[in-house]
Coordinates of C-alpha atoms in Angstrom, one line a residue:
Chain A
M1 CA 0.0 0.0 0.0
I2 CA 1.4 3.3 -1.0
L3 CA 1.5 5.7 1.9
S4 CA 3.7 8.4 0.6
A5 CA 2.6 12.0 0.8
T6 CA 1.9 13.0 -2.8
H7 CA -0.1 15.8 -4.1
S8 CA -1.3 14.2 -7.2
F9 CA -4.8 15.2 -6.5
C10 CA -4.1 18.8 -6.0
S11 CA -4.4 20.3 -9.4
I12 CA -3.2 23.9 -9.6
L13 CA -5.4 26.1 -11.6
T14 CA -5.3 29.7 -12.6
P15 CA -8.4 31.6 -11.6
N16 CA -11.3 31.7 -14.0
H17 CA -10.9 28.1 -14.7
S18 CA -14.2 26.5 -15.6
T19 CA -16.0 24.5 -13.0
R20 CA -16.1 20.8 -13.7
P21 CA -15.9 18.3 -10.9
Y22 CA -12.6 17.3 -9.2
T23 CA -10.9 20.6 -9.9
P24 CA -10.8 22.8 -6.8
H25 CA -10.5 26.5 -7.1
L26 CA -7.1 27.4 -5.7
N27 CA -4.6 30.2 -5.8
V28 CA -1.3 29.1 -7.2
V29 CA 0.4 30.1 -4.0
S30 CA -1.7 27.9 -1.8
K31 CA 0.5 24.9 -2.4
L32 CA 3.6 26.8 -1.4
S33 CA 2.0 28.2 1.8
Q34 CA 0.6 24.9 2.9
A35 CA 3.2 24.4 5.6
S36 CA 2.9 27.8 7.2
Q37 CA 0.4 29.0 9.7
F38 CA -2.8 30.2 8.1
S39 CA -2.7 33.6 9.7
T40 CA 0.7 34.4 8.2
S41 CA 0.5 32.5 4.9
V42 CA 2.0 34.1 1.9
T43 CA -0.7 35.1 -0.5
Y44 CA -1.0 37.7 -3.1
K45 CA -4.6 38.4 -2.3
E46 CA -6.0 39.4 1.1
K47 CA -8.1 36.6 2.5
R48 CA -11.6 37.2 3.5
L49 CA -12.4 36.8 7.2
C50 CA -14.3 33.8 8.5
E51 CA -15.5 33.4 12.1
C52 CA -14.6 30.1 13.6
F53 CA -16.2 28.4 16.6
D54 CA -13.8 25.8 17.6
L55 CA -15.4 23.2 19.9
Y56 CA -13.3 20.4 18.6
N57 CA -13.1 18.7 21.9
E58 CA -16.7 19.1 23.0
L59 CA -19.5 16.7 22.6
V60 CA -22.4 18.9 21.4
P61 CA -25.9 17.4 21.3
Y62 CA -26.9 17.1 17.6
G63 CA -30.2 19.0 18.1
E64 CA -28.4 22.0 19.5
A65 CA -25.8 22.2 16.9
W66 CA -28.5 21.9 14.2
S67 CA -30.5 24.7 15.6
W68 CA -27.4 26.8 16.0
Q69 CA -26.6 26.3 12.3
K70 CA -30.1 27.2 11.3
S71 CA -30.0 30.4 13.3
I72 CA -26.7 31.4 11.8
V73 CA -28.1 30.7 8.3
K74 CA -31.1 32.9 9.1
E75 CA -28.8 35.8 10.2
K76 CA -26.8 35.5 7.0
K77 CA -29.9 35.5 4.8
A78 CA -31.1 38.6 6.5
L79 CA -27.7 40.3 5.9
I80 CA -28.0 39.4 2.2
Q81 CA -31.5 40.7 2.0
R82 CA -30.3 44.0 3.3
N83 CA -27.5 43.9 0.7
Q84 CA -24.9 43.8 3.4
S85 CA -21.7 41.8 3.1
C86 CA -22.0 38.4 4.7
S87 CA -18.9 36.6 5.8
D88 CA -18.6 32.9 6.4
T89 CA -18.6 30.9 9.6
L90 CA -17.0 27.6 10.5
I91 CA -18.0 25.4 13.4
I92 CA -16.0 22.4 14.5
L93 CA -17.2 20.0 17.1
Q94 CA -18.0 16.4 18.0
H95 CA -21.4 14.8 18.8
H96 CA -22.7 12.3 21.2
P97 CA -23.7 9.1 19.3
V98 CA -26.5 9.9 16.9
Y99 CA -27.7 8.7 13.5
T100 CA -28.8 11.3 11.0
L101 CA -30.8 11.0 7.8
G102 CA -30.9 13.3 4.8
T103 CA -33.9 14.6 3.0
G104 CA -34.3 11.7 0.7
S105 CA -32.8 9.1 3.0
S106 CA -34.3 5.7 2.9
E107 CA -35.1 3.9 6.1
E108 CA -34.1 0.6 4.3
Y109 CA -30.6 1.6 5.1
L110 CA -31.2 1.3 8.8
N111 CA -30.7 -2.2 10.2
F112 CA -33.1 -1.4 13.0
E113 CA -36.6 0.0 13.6
I114 CA -36.5 3.7 14.4
I115 CA -38.6 3.1 17.5
D116 CA -36.0 0.7 18.7
A117 CA -33.0 2.7 17.7
P118 CA -29.9 2.4 19.8
Y119 CA -29.2 6.1 19.6
D120 CA -31.2 9.2 18.6
V121 CA -32.2 9.5 15.0
Y122 CA -32.6 12.9 13.3
R123 CA -34.1 13.4 9.9
T124 CA -32.4 16.6 8.6
E125 CA -32.6 18.8 5.5
R126 CA -29.2 17.9 4.2
G127 CA -28.4 15.8 1.2
G128 CA -27.0 12.3 1.4
E129 CA -28.1 9.1 3.1
V130 CA -27.9 7.8 6.7
T131 CA -24.7 8.3 8.7
Y132 CA -23.5 8.0 12.2
H133 CA -21.8 10.7 14.3
G134 CA -20.2 10.1 17.6
P135 CA -17.2 10.8 19.9
G136 CA -13.9 10.6 18.1
Q137 CA -15.4 12.0 14.9
L138 CA -14.7 15.6 14.0
L139 CA -17.5 17.5 12.4
M140 CA -16.9 20.6 10.3
Y141 CA -20.0 22.7 9.7
P142 CA -18.9 25.5 7.3
I143 CA -21.7 28.0 6.9
I144 CA -20.6 29.5 3.7
N145 CA -22.0 32.2 1.5
L146 CA -21.3 30.6 -1.9
R147 CA -21.6 34.0 -3.5
N148 CA -18.3 34.8 -1.9
H149 CA -16.7 31.8 -3.6
K150 CA -18.4 30.0 -6.5
M151 CA -22.1 29.5 -6.9
D152 CA -21.5 25.9 -7.8
L153 CA -22.4 22.9 -5.6
H154 CA -20.2 20.5 -7.4
W155 CA -17.2 22.7 -6.8
Y156 CA -18.2 23.1 -3.1
L157 CA -18.4 19.4 -2.5
R158 CA -15.1 18.8 -4.2
A159 CA -13.5 21.6 -2.2
L160 CA -14.7 20.0 1.1
E161 CA -13.3 16.7 0.0
E162 CA -10.0 18.5 -0.9
V163 CA -9.7 19.8 2.6
V164 CA -9.8 16.3 4.0
I165 CA -7.6 14.8 1.3
R166 CA -4.9 17.4 2.2
V167 CA -5.2 16.8 5.9
L168 CA -4.7 13.1 5.4
S169 CA -1.8 13.7 3.0
S170 CA 0.1 16.4 4.7
T171 CA -0.4 15.5 8.3
F172 CA -0.5 11.7 8.2
S173 CA 1.0 10.8 4.8
I174 CA -2.2 8.9 4.0
K175 CA -3.0 8.9 0.3
A176 CA -6.7 9.5 0.0
S177 CA -8.8 10.2 -3.0
R178 CA -12.2 10.6 -4.4
L179 CA -14.1 7.7 -5.9
E180 CA -16.1 8.7 -9.0
G181 CA -19.8 9.0 -8.2
L182 CA -19.3 8.5 -4.5
T183 CA -19.0 11.8 -2.6
G184 CA -16.7 11.5 0.4
V185 CA -13.1 10.7 1.0
W186 CA -11.8 7.2 0.5
V187 CA -8.6 5.5 1.3
G188 CA -7.8 2.5 -0.7
L189 CA -5.5 0.8 -3.1
N190 CA -4.1 2.6 -6.0
K191 CA -6.7 2.1 -8.8
F192 CA -4.1 1.0 -11.3
V193 CA -2.8 -1.8 -9.0
R194 CA -6.3 -2.9 -8.2
D195 CA -7.4 -3.1 -11.8
F196 CA -4.2 -4.8 -12.8
F197 CA -4.7 -7.6 -10.3
Q198 CA -8.4 -7.5 -10.8
L199 CA -9.0 -7.3 -7.1
P200 CA -12.4 -7.0 -5.7
G201 CA -13.5 -4.1 -3.5
T202 CA -13.3 -5.8 -0.2
F203 CA -13.0 -9.3 1.2
E204 CA -11.8 -10.8 4.4
G205 CA -8.4 -12.4 5.0
K206 CA -4.9 -11.5 4.1
V207 CA -3.5 -11.2 0.6
S208 CA -0.2 -11.1 -1.0
Y209 CA 0.6 -10.9 -4.6
K210 CA 3.8 -11.7 -6.3
D211 CA 4.4 -11.1 -9.9
V212 CA 6.2 -13.5 -12.2
T213 CA 9.6 -12.3 -11.1
G214 CA 8.7 -12.9 -7.5
T215 CA 8.4 -9.3 -6.6
L216 CA 6.0 -8.8 -3.8
W217 CA 3.6 -6.1 -4.9
L218 CA 1.3 -5.9 -2.0
Q219 CA 0.6 -7.6 1.2
G220 CA -1.8 -7.2 4.0
Q221 CA -5.4 -6.9 4.8
P222 CA -7.6 -6.0 1.9
S223 CA -9.9 -4.5 4.6
L224 CA -7.8 -1.4 3.9
W225 CA -9.2 -1.2 0.4
D226 CA -11.7 1.5 -0.2
Q227 CA -12.6 2.6 3.3
K228 CA -14.5 5.8 3.6
L229 CA -13.0 8.1 6.1
A230 CA -15.1 11.2 5.6
A231 CA -18.8 11.7 4.8
I232 CA -20.2 14.8 3.3
G233 CA -23.8 16.1 3.2
I234 CA -24.9 19.7 2.7
R235 CA -27.9 21.9 2.4
V236 CA -28.0 25.0 0.3
S237 CA -30.6 27.7 0.8
Q238 CA -30.3 30.9 -1.3
W239 CA -26.6 30.0 -1.9
I240 CA -25.8 29.6 1.8
A241 CA -24.5 26.2 2.4
Y242 CA -24.6 24.5 5.7
H243 CA -24.2 21.0 7.3
G244 CA -20.9 19.8 6.1
L245 CA -18.5 17.0 6.7
A246 CA -17.7 14.3 9.2
L247 CA -14.2 12.9 9.6
N248 CA -13.5 9.7 11.6
V249 CA -10.4 10.2 13.7
T250 CA -10.6 7.9 16.7
T251 CA -14.3 7.0 16.3
D252 CA -15.6 3.7 17.5
L253 CA -16.9 2.4 14.2
S254 CA -19.2 -0.4 15.4
P255 CA -22.4 1.8 15.2
F256 CA -21.8 1.9 11.5
Q257 CA -22.6 -1.7 11.3
L258 CA -26.2 -1.1 12.3
I259 CA -26.7 1.0 9.1
V260 CA -25.7 0.9 5.4
P261 CA -23.6 4.1 5.6
C262 CA -24.6 6.6 3.0
G263 CA -26.5 3.9 1.3
I264 CA -23.4 2.3 -0.1
R265 CA -23.3 -1.4 0.6
N266 CA -20.1 -3.5 0.3
R267 CA -17.9 -0.6 1.3
K268 CA -16.3 -0.1 4.7
V269 CA -16.0 2.9 6.9
G270 CA -12.6 3.6 8.4
S271 CA -10.9 6.0 10.7
I272 CA -7.6 7.7 10.8
K273 CA -6.6 5.8 13.9
G274 CA -7.6 2.6 12.2
I275 CA -5.5 3.3 9.2
L276 CA -2.5 4.3 11.2
G277 CA -2.9 1.3 13.4
E278 CA -3.0 -1.1 10.5
F279 CA 0.4 0.2 9.4
S280 CA 2.2 0.3 12.7
S281 CA 1.5 -3.4 13.3
P282 CA 0.2 -5.2 10.2
N283 CA -0.4 -8.5 12.0
R284 CA -2.8 -7.0 14.5
Y285 CA -6.5 -7.6 14.1
G286 CA -9.2 -6.1 16.2
P287 CA -9.3 -2.8 18.2
S288 CA -6.0 -1.1 19.0
D289 CA -4.9 -0.2 22.5
N290 CA -7.2 2.1 24.3
N291 CA -4.8 4.8 24.9
S292 CA -6.8 7.9 25.6
T293 CA -3.9 10.4 25.6
D294 CA -2.9 9.3 22.2
D295 CA -6.5 9.6 21.0
F296 CA -6.7 13.1 22.4
Q297 CA -3.5 14.1 20.6
L298 CA -4.7 12.5 17.4
I299 CA -7.9 14.5 17.5
D300 CA -6.1 17.7 18.4
I301 CA -3.6 17.3 15.5
T302 CA -6.4 16.5 13.1
H303 CA -8.5 19.4 14.1
K304 CA -5.6 21.8 13.7
A305 CA -4.9 20.4 10.3
L306 CA -8.5 20.6 9.3
V307 CA -8.7 24.3 10.2
R308 CA -5.5 25.0 8.4
E309 CA -6.4 23.2 5.2
F310 CA -9.9 24.7 5.2
S311 CA -8.4 28.1 5.4
E312 CA -6.2 27.3 2.5
V313 CA -8.7 25.7 0.2
F314 CA -11.3 28.4 0.7
Q315 CA -8.8 31.2 1.0
L316 CA -10.3 32.4 4.3
E317 CA -8.6 33.8 7.3
L318 CA -10.1 32.3 10.4
A319 CA -10.9 34.4 13.4
L320 CA -11.5 32.4 16.5
N321 CA -14.6 33.3 18.4
P322 CA -14.9 32.5 22.0
I323 CA -18.2 30.8 22.7
S324 CA -20.0 29.9 25.8
I325 CA -22.2 27.2 24.3
L326 CA -25.7 28.4 23.8
Chain B
M1 CA -24.6 22.1 -32.0
A2 CA -24.3 18.3 -31.9
S3 CA -20.6 18.3 -32.4
R4 CA -20.2 20.9 -29.6
L5 CA -22.2 18.6 -27.3
W6 CA -20.0 15.7 -28.3
A7 CA -16.9 17.8 -27.7
S8 CA -17.9 18.9 -24.3
K9 CA -18.8 15.3 -23.3
A10 CA -15.5 14.1 -24.6
A11 CA -13.6 16.8 -22.8
S12 CA -15.3 16.2 -19.5
Y13 CA -14.6 12.4 -19.8
L14 CA -11.0 13.3 -20.3
R15 CA -11.2 15.7 -17.4
L16 CA -10.2 18.6 -19.6
S17 CA -11.5 22.0 -18.9
V18 CA -14.6 22.7 -20.7
F19 CA -16.0 25.9 -22.1
H20 CA -19.4 26.0 -20.6
R21 CA -22.2 24.8 -22.9
G22 CA -24.1 27.9 -23.8
F23 CA -26.9 25.9 -25.2
S24 CA -29.0 24.7 -22.2
S25 CA -32.4 24.8 -23.7
V26 CA -34.5 27.8 -22.9
V27 CA -38.1 27.8 -23.9
K28 CA -39.8 30.9 -25.3
D29 CA -43.1 32.0 -23.7
L30 CA -41.9 31.0 -20.3
K31 CA -40.8 33.5 -17.6
Y32 CA -37.7 32.9 -15.6
A33 CA -36.4 33.8 -12.2
D34 CA -32.8 34.5 -11.4
S35 CA -32.8 31.5 -9.1
H36 CA -33.3 29.4 -12.2
E37 CA -37.0 28.5 -11.9
W38 CA -39.4 28.9 -14.8
V39 CA -43.1 29.7 -14.8
K40 CA -45.7 29.1 -17.6
F41 CA -48.8 31.1 -17.2
D42 CA -51.8 30.0 -19.4
G43 CA -54.2 32.7 -18.2
K44 CA -55.5 30.7 -15.3
S45 CA -52.9 28.8 -13.4
A46 CA -49.1 29.0 -13.3
V47 CA -46.9 25.9 -13.7
V48 CA -43.5 26.1 -12.0
G49 CA -40.3 24.1 -12.5
I50 CA -36.6 24.5 -12.7
T51 CA -34.7 25.2 -15.9
D52 CA -32.5 23.0 -18.0
H53 CA -29.5 25.1 -16.9
A54 CA -30.3 24.4 -13.3
Q55 CA -30.8 20.7 -13.7
D56 CA -27.6 20.5 -15.7
H57 CA -25.7 22.2 -12.9
L58 CA -27.3 20.1 -10.2
G59 CA -26.6 16.7 -11.7
D60 CA -28.9 13.7 -11.2
V61 CA -31.7 14.7 -8.9
V62 CA -32.3 11.9 -6.4
Y63 CA -35.0 13.4 -4.3
V64 CA -37.6 16.2 -4.5
E65 CA -39.2 17.7 -1.4
L66 CA -42.6 18.8 -2.4
P67 CA -45.0 21.1 -0.6
E68 CA -48.6 20.1 0.0
A69 CA -51.5 21.3 -2.1
G70 CA -53.1 24.3 -0.5
T71 CA -49.8 25.8 0.8
T72 CA -49.2 29.4 0.1
V73 CA -46.1 30.4 -1.8
T74 CA -44.4 33.8 -2.1
Q75 CA -42.3 35.1 -4.9
G76 CA -38.7 34.6 -4.0
S77 CA -39.3 32.3 -1.1
S78 CA -38.5 28.6 -0.9
F79 CA -41.3 26.1 -1.3
G80 CA -39.4 22.9 -1.6
A81 CA -36.0 21.4 -2.3
V82 CA -34.1 19.2 -4.7
E83 CA -31.4 16.9 -3.7
S84 CA -28.4 15.8 -5.9
V85 CA -24.8 14.9 -5.2
K86 CA -25.3 14.9 -1.4
A87 CA -26.5 18.5 -1.6
T88 CA -30.0 19.5 -1.0
S89 CA -30.9 23.0 -2.4
D90 CA -34.0 25.1 -2.0
I91 CA -36.4 25.8 -4.9
N92 CA -37.8 29.3 -4.8
S93 CA -41.1 30.2 -6.2
P94 CA -41.1 32.7 -9.0
V95 CA -44.7 33.8 -8.2
S96 CA -47.0 34.2 -5.2
G97 CA -50.2 32.3 -4.7
K98 CA -51.6 29.0 -3.6
V99 CA -50.3 25.7 -4.6
V100 CA -53.2 23.9 -6.3
E101 CA -51.4 20.9 -7.7
V102 CA -48.1 19.1 -7.0
N103 CA -46.4 16.7 -9.4
E104 CA -46.6 13.5 -7.4
K105 CA -44.7 11.6 -10.0
L106 CA -41.5 13.3 -8.7
S107 CA -41.7 11.3 -5.5
S108 CA -41.0 8.1 -7.3
S109 CA -39.2 9.5 -10.4
P110 CA -37.1 12.6 -9.3
G111 CA -35.1 12.1 -12.5
L112 CA -38.0 13.6 -14.5
I113 CA -36.5 16.9 -13.6
N114 CA -33.3 16.1 -15.4
A115 CA -35.0 14.3 -18.3
S116 CA -37.7 16.8 -19.0
P117 CA -37.3 20.0 -17.0
Y118 CA -40.0 22.0 -18.8
E119 CA -42.6 19.3 -19.4
N120 CA -42.9 16.2 -17.3
G121 CA -40.5 17.5 -14.7
W122 CA -42.9 20.4 -13.7
I123 CA -43.0 20.8 -9.9
I124 CA -46.1 22.7 -8.7
K125 CA -49.1 24.5 -10.1
V126 CA -50.0 27.8 -8.5
E127 CA -53.1 29.9 -8.5
M128 CA -51.6 33.3 -8.7
N129 CA -52.7 36.3 -6.6
D130 CA -51.1 38.9 -8.7
T131 CA -50.4 38.3 -12.4
G132 CA -48.4 41.5 -12.4
E133 CA -45.6 39.6 -10.7
L134 CA -44.8 38.0 -14.1
N135 CA -43.5 41.3 -15.3
S136 CA -40.7 41.3 -12.8
L137 CA -39.4 38.0 -14.2
M138 CA -37.1 37.5 -17.2
D139 CA -38.2 36.4 -20.6
S140 CA -36.3 33.7 -22.5
E141 CA -33.8 36.0 -24.1
Q142 CA -32.9 37.8 -20.9
Y143 CA -32.6 34.5 -19.1
T144 CA -30.3 33.1 -21.7
K145 CA -28.1 36.1 -21.4
F146 CA -28.2 35.9 -17.6
C147 CA -27.0 32.3 -17.6
E148 CA -24.2 33.1 -20.0
E149 CA -23.0 35.9 -17.7
E150 CA -23.3 33.7 -14.6
D151 CA -21.3 30.9 -16.2
A152 CA -18.7 33.3 -17.6
K153 CA -18.0 34.4 -14.0
H154 CA -16.8 30.9 -13.1

């Protein structure tokens, strides 16, 4: 499995490039400034301000976070009505265990009756199918006025994916990518290798392939193949986008087994901790050591990276707002 | 026209940058809102839907959130939503009035919006309060120009 940090998915574009999927809108300099702090990055253009509510280590009840988003959206709509400038907002937090459904979500993707649900279930107004949120998973709710960026939903979704892909690449050297037709961020085998060996998506057991010269091409658990690390679902109202993305860091993934995540059968859900764990000791099956200090650090590192990459991809300068929650 | 369509499909397959198709179909005799909804007024009721340009930008519509018959709608306000590519976006009404009929077929076949945005993909029928509102909307030529300008900004 190739784990080198590459930027093959970061295509550099000049401005005014047409918007087709998979091509994020970037300033040329953003790649150069990737390593620096977002507040002092080198840019030729002044970044717009974005207020940031950073609750990355707090478990916020889903209902409260949802109402909070809706009230922010309402404020922004009012600003736009009055023709005032409307900046963006970013909320980062975690949730207590909860399942959420999108507008068109089908209950057939739940392996339980809603009345008997193990956790709360919310039907929301975002797109996408059912997913699980819980401790160890970082949620980013950017409340973005797409008029300030591009009034293009495809672009916005690809940009959100780009944020996660960069975090995984630059901070963890995990090569993640998009899978055509499946919104979200996936970690899996290089497609060329997979096609070459005609490997299926997932199956149990260990695998090793040697070619005719005896060269070992890959070894290890195919459970690594095509795991979804981040799920995305948004709602747009008058070009203000909300809801956002969920990235599994140290999440306990067992609640995902009670649903068909995002309506995609035969694909696994993974976490950053899981991927890192697979590579530190490839013979180890089952859950890793329960080291809570490590978990905390992992979440902290990831959240900082998310904030940084978000600021880069969207060319926003984040202004931290202190918040006494609701 | 056909070769341009082929060229843009080939280009997007190869992931090349594509000049935007300037030829989303726009139907004469309809009125258009700048949020990409159309309205057809036959003297009695108004039929509302989203334009070809809108459905092209959205991608495959997987779900349509419909209002109930009898609901009041106001010009410029949201009355429902369409979901595609994990994003659900509001549909805004180009006119004010009362919803008299809703296209139930969209519940089972949301793809009608993509396949036939001006005919079978209609969304609601509205009994208008004030037909004067139609004057504040764009006609087909103005709307075509509006779309070209919007796409050029990207």
